[in-house]
Amino acid sequence: MSNIVPVNLGERAYEVRIGSGLIENAGAAILPMLRRKKLAVVTDQTVGALHLERLRAGLAAVGIEISYLALPAGEGTKSWPYLTQTVEWLLEQKVERKDVVVAFGGGVIGDLVGFAAAVLRRGVRFVQIPTSLLAQVDSSVGGKTGINTAQGKNLVGAFHQPSLVLADIGVLETLKPRDFLAGYGEVVKYGLLGDPLFFEWLEAEGPAMARGDRAARLKAVTRSVEMKAGIVERDETEEGERALLNLGHTFCHALESATGYSDRLLHGEGVAIGCALAFELSQRMGLCAQEAPSRVRAHLNAMGMKTDLADIPGDLPDAAALLALMGQDKKVVDGRLRFILARGIGEAFVADDVPPALVLSVLEDALARR
Ligand code: GLY
């Protein structure tokens, strides 16, 4: 049971394989890419403890030997010190220009190792084996790599496309429900931004998917990756359409910053709340019907997800402070706030002319609901 989604980027084209048993069979998938049967694998300690032995055995089955580095799990790893450690470790492993590096983990490992691969010997190939739902449907596909700095998230990085992505949906079974649902925030985003039928399908099948239905998971991850691949093919370096993938993210980044990028709000949870707020803003601007934001919230509620600022524990700053945090988002162009708005479910577009007063009123009302 597996699907293949091609990402057609000319000489940087690659496949995303989605299915069960891909980790056990990684050797057969990766072997044709190798000039010598050696691989450097970078993972985190949590994923390593759960899944590395299966990957090692799957690679050894075709004679591929690995060396591995297991970094601490968590966002703090996506930083200069661990980039240095990763690059130096890869050099110690004598990784050459024609070798392949494997990123085995969630979004943090994928972004960090992708960036390390981009700068190592001016660019070596890498394979993404994403182990979180968020990484499978979003960060492992499309070639955005990088680290966070004291000045903000993802401010240092490079576009560096992987050479293969193996999204094994079996590993999703080891995720905590909260992490699974956070990743689901990005799945819903695809329906909301460009595929109303997919959103309708998620309304019907999302709960079964969350309970573990593999066929539903396969379909949801595949459709999400298809949509992402299509957008990346048309706009690899985010000159235009790719910005649609940031639906909900301007609100999300302000909320993540206000909660200190902590356990109070996971990125995917912020995306879900941000999508609901983006639809509310769109409705207030007269762009979409009253029903649209209610329908978004109803689905997130039915999934048992965070839907509003009221669901974020602890104190939040006032609306003006949240708005100021949005101004620090890297999606600010010429000092103007860029939002992804929607004319309806599945009809998102980029807007550069959103009146700050209206954003403020959406935030004030959301804070009043707390
Ligand atoms: N995660 C947004 C993008 O890949 O463009």
GROMACS .gro file of N, CA, C and O and ligand atoms in nm, residues 138-139 141-144 159 186 189-190 228 231-232 235-236 238 242-246 249 267 331, ligand 1:
model
  101
  138ASP      N    1   0.427   1.860   0.502
  138ASP     CA    2   0.472   1.996   0.474
  138ASP      C    3   0.624   2.007   0.463
  138ASP      O    4   0.679   2.020   0.354
  139SER      N    5   0.694   1.999   0.577
  139SER     CA    6   0.833   2.047   0.575
  139SER      C    7   0.930   1.959   0.498
  139SER      O    8   1.034   2.008   0.453
  141VAL      N    9   0.887   1.831   0.210
  141VAL     CA   10   0.868   1.847   0.065
  141VAL      C   11   0.885   1.995   0.029
  141VAL      O   12   0.832   2.082   0.097
  142GLY      N   13   0.962   2.023  -0.073
  142GLY     CA   14   0.968   2.160  -0.122
  142GLY      C   15   1.101   2.229  -0.103
  142GLY      O   16   1.122   2.338  -0.156
  143GLY      N   17   1.192   2.170  -0.024
  143GLY     CA   18   1.329   2.220  -0.023
  143GLY      C   19   1.358   2.339   0.065
  143GLY      O   20   1.467   2.395   0.057
  144LYS      N   21   1.265   2.379   0.151
  144LYS     CA   22   1.301   2.486   0.245
  144LYS      C   23   1.380   2.424   0.360
  144LYS      O   24   1.332   2.331   0.425
  159PHE      N   25   1.726   2.715  -0.004
  159PHE     CA   26   1.642   2.620  -0.077
  159PHE      C   27   1.733   2.507  -0.122
  159PHE      O   28   1.832   2.530  -0.192
  186GLU      N   29  -0.187   2.130   0.951
  186GLU     CA   30  -0.131   2.157   0.817
  186GLU      C   31  -0.210   2.082   0.709
  186GLU      O   32  -0.221   2.129   0.596
  189LYS      N   33  -0.513   2.279   0.636
  189LYS     CA   34  -0.471   2.399   0.562
  189LYS      C   35  -0.480   2.378   0.411
  189LYS      O   36  -0.524   2.466   0.338
  190TYR      N   37  -0.439   2.259   0.363
  190TYR     CA   38  -0.443   2.234   0.218
  190TYR      C   39  -0.585   2.240   0.164
  190TYR      O   40  -0.610   2.296   0.058
  228LYS      N   41   0.105   2.024  -0.222
  228LYS     CA   42   0.230   2.096  -0.197
  228LYS      C   43   0.322   2.086  -0.318
  228LYS      O   44   0.382   2.185  -0.361
  231ILE      N   45   0.220   2.321  -0.599
  231ILE     CA   46   0.253   2.462  -0.570
  231ILE      C   47   0.403   2.486  -0.583
  231ILE      O   48   0.448   2.583  -0.644
  232VAL      N   49   0.483   2.392  -0.529
  232VAL     CA   50   0.629   2.408  -0.535
  232VAL      C   51   0.678   2.402  -0.681
  232VAL      O   52   0.768   2.476  -0.721
  235ASP      N   53   0.610   2.739  -0.825
  235ASP     CA   54   0.672   2.855  -0.759
  235ASP      C   55   0.772   2.806  -0.654
  235ASP      O   56   0.748   2.820  -0.534
  236GLU      N   57   0.884   2.753  -0.702
  236GLU     CA   58   0.979   2.687  -0.611
  236GLU      C   59   1.033   2.782  -0.504
  236GLU      O   60   1.048   2.744  -0.388
  238GLU      N   61   0.911   3.078  -0.388
  238GLU     CA   62   0.811   3.166  -0.326
  238GLU      C   63   0.815   3.309  -0.378
  238GLU      O   64   0.829   3.406  -0.304
  242ARG      N   65   0.346   3.016  -0.384
  242ARG     CA   66   0.389   2.937  -0.269
  242ARG      C   67   0.350   3.002  -0.137
  242ARG      O   68   0.333   2.935  -0.036
  243ALA      N   69   0.334   3.134  -0.139
  243ALA     CA   70   0.294   3.205  -0.016
  243ALA      C   71   0.160   3.154   0.037
  243ALA      O   72   0.131   3.167   0.156
  244LEU      N   73   0.078   3.095  -0.051
  244LEU     CA   74  -0.052   3.042  -0.004
  244LEU      C   75  -0.034   2.937   0.106
  244LEU      O   76  -0.121   2.916   0.189
  245LEU      N   77   0.083   2.870   0.103
  245LEU     CA   78   0.110   2.768   0.206
  245LEU      C   79   0.121   2.831   0.344
  245LEU      O   80   0.123   2.761   0.444
  246ASN      N   81   0.128   2.964   0.347
  246ASN     CA   82   0.136   3.032   0.476
  246ASN      C   83  -0.001   3.071   0.530
  246ASN      O   84  -0.009   3.152   0.622
  249HIS      N   85  -0.050   3.141   0.895
  249HIS     CA   86   0.083   3.150   0.957
  249HIS      C   87   0.116   3.288   1.014
  249HIS      O   88   0.200   3.298   1.103
  267HIS      N   89   0.337   2.439   1.681
  267HIS     CA   90   0.325   2.512   1.554
  267HIS      C   91   0.195   2.477   1.480
  267HIS      O   92   0.120   2.566   1.439
  331LYS      N   93   0.724   3.762   0.653
  331LYS     CA   94   0.638   3.783   0.536
  331LYS      C   95   0.601   3.930   0.519
  331LYS      O   96   0.519   3.965   0.437
  371GLY     N1   97   0.600   2.544   0.471
  371GLY     C1   98   0.579   2.642   0.372
  371GLY     C2   99   0.655   2.617   0.247
  371GLY     O1  100   0.715   2.514   0.233
  371GLY     O2  101   0.656   2.701   0.160
   0.00000   0.00000   0.00000
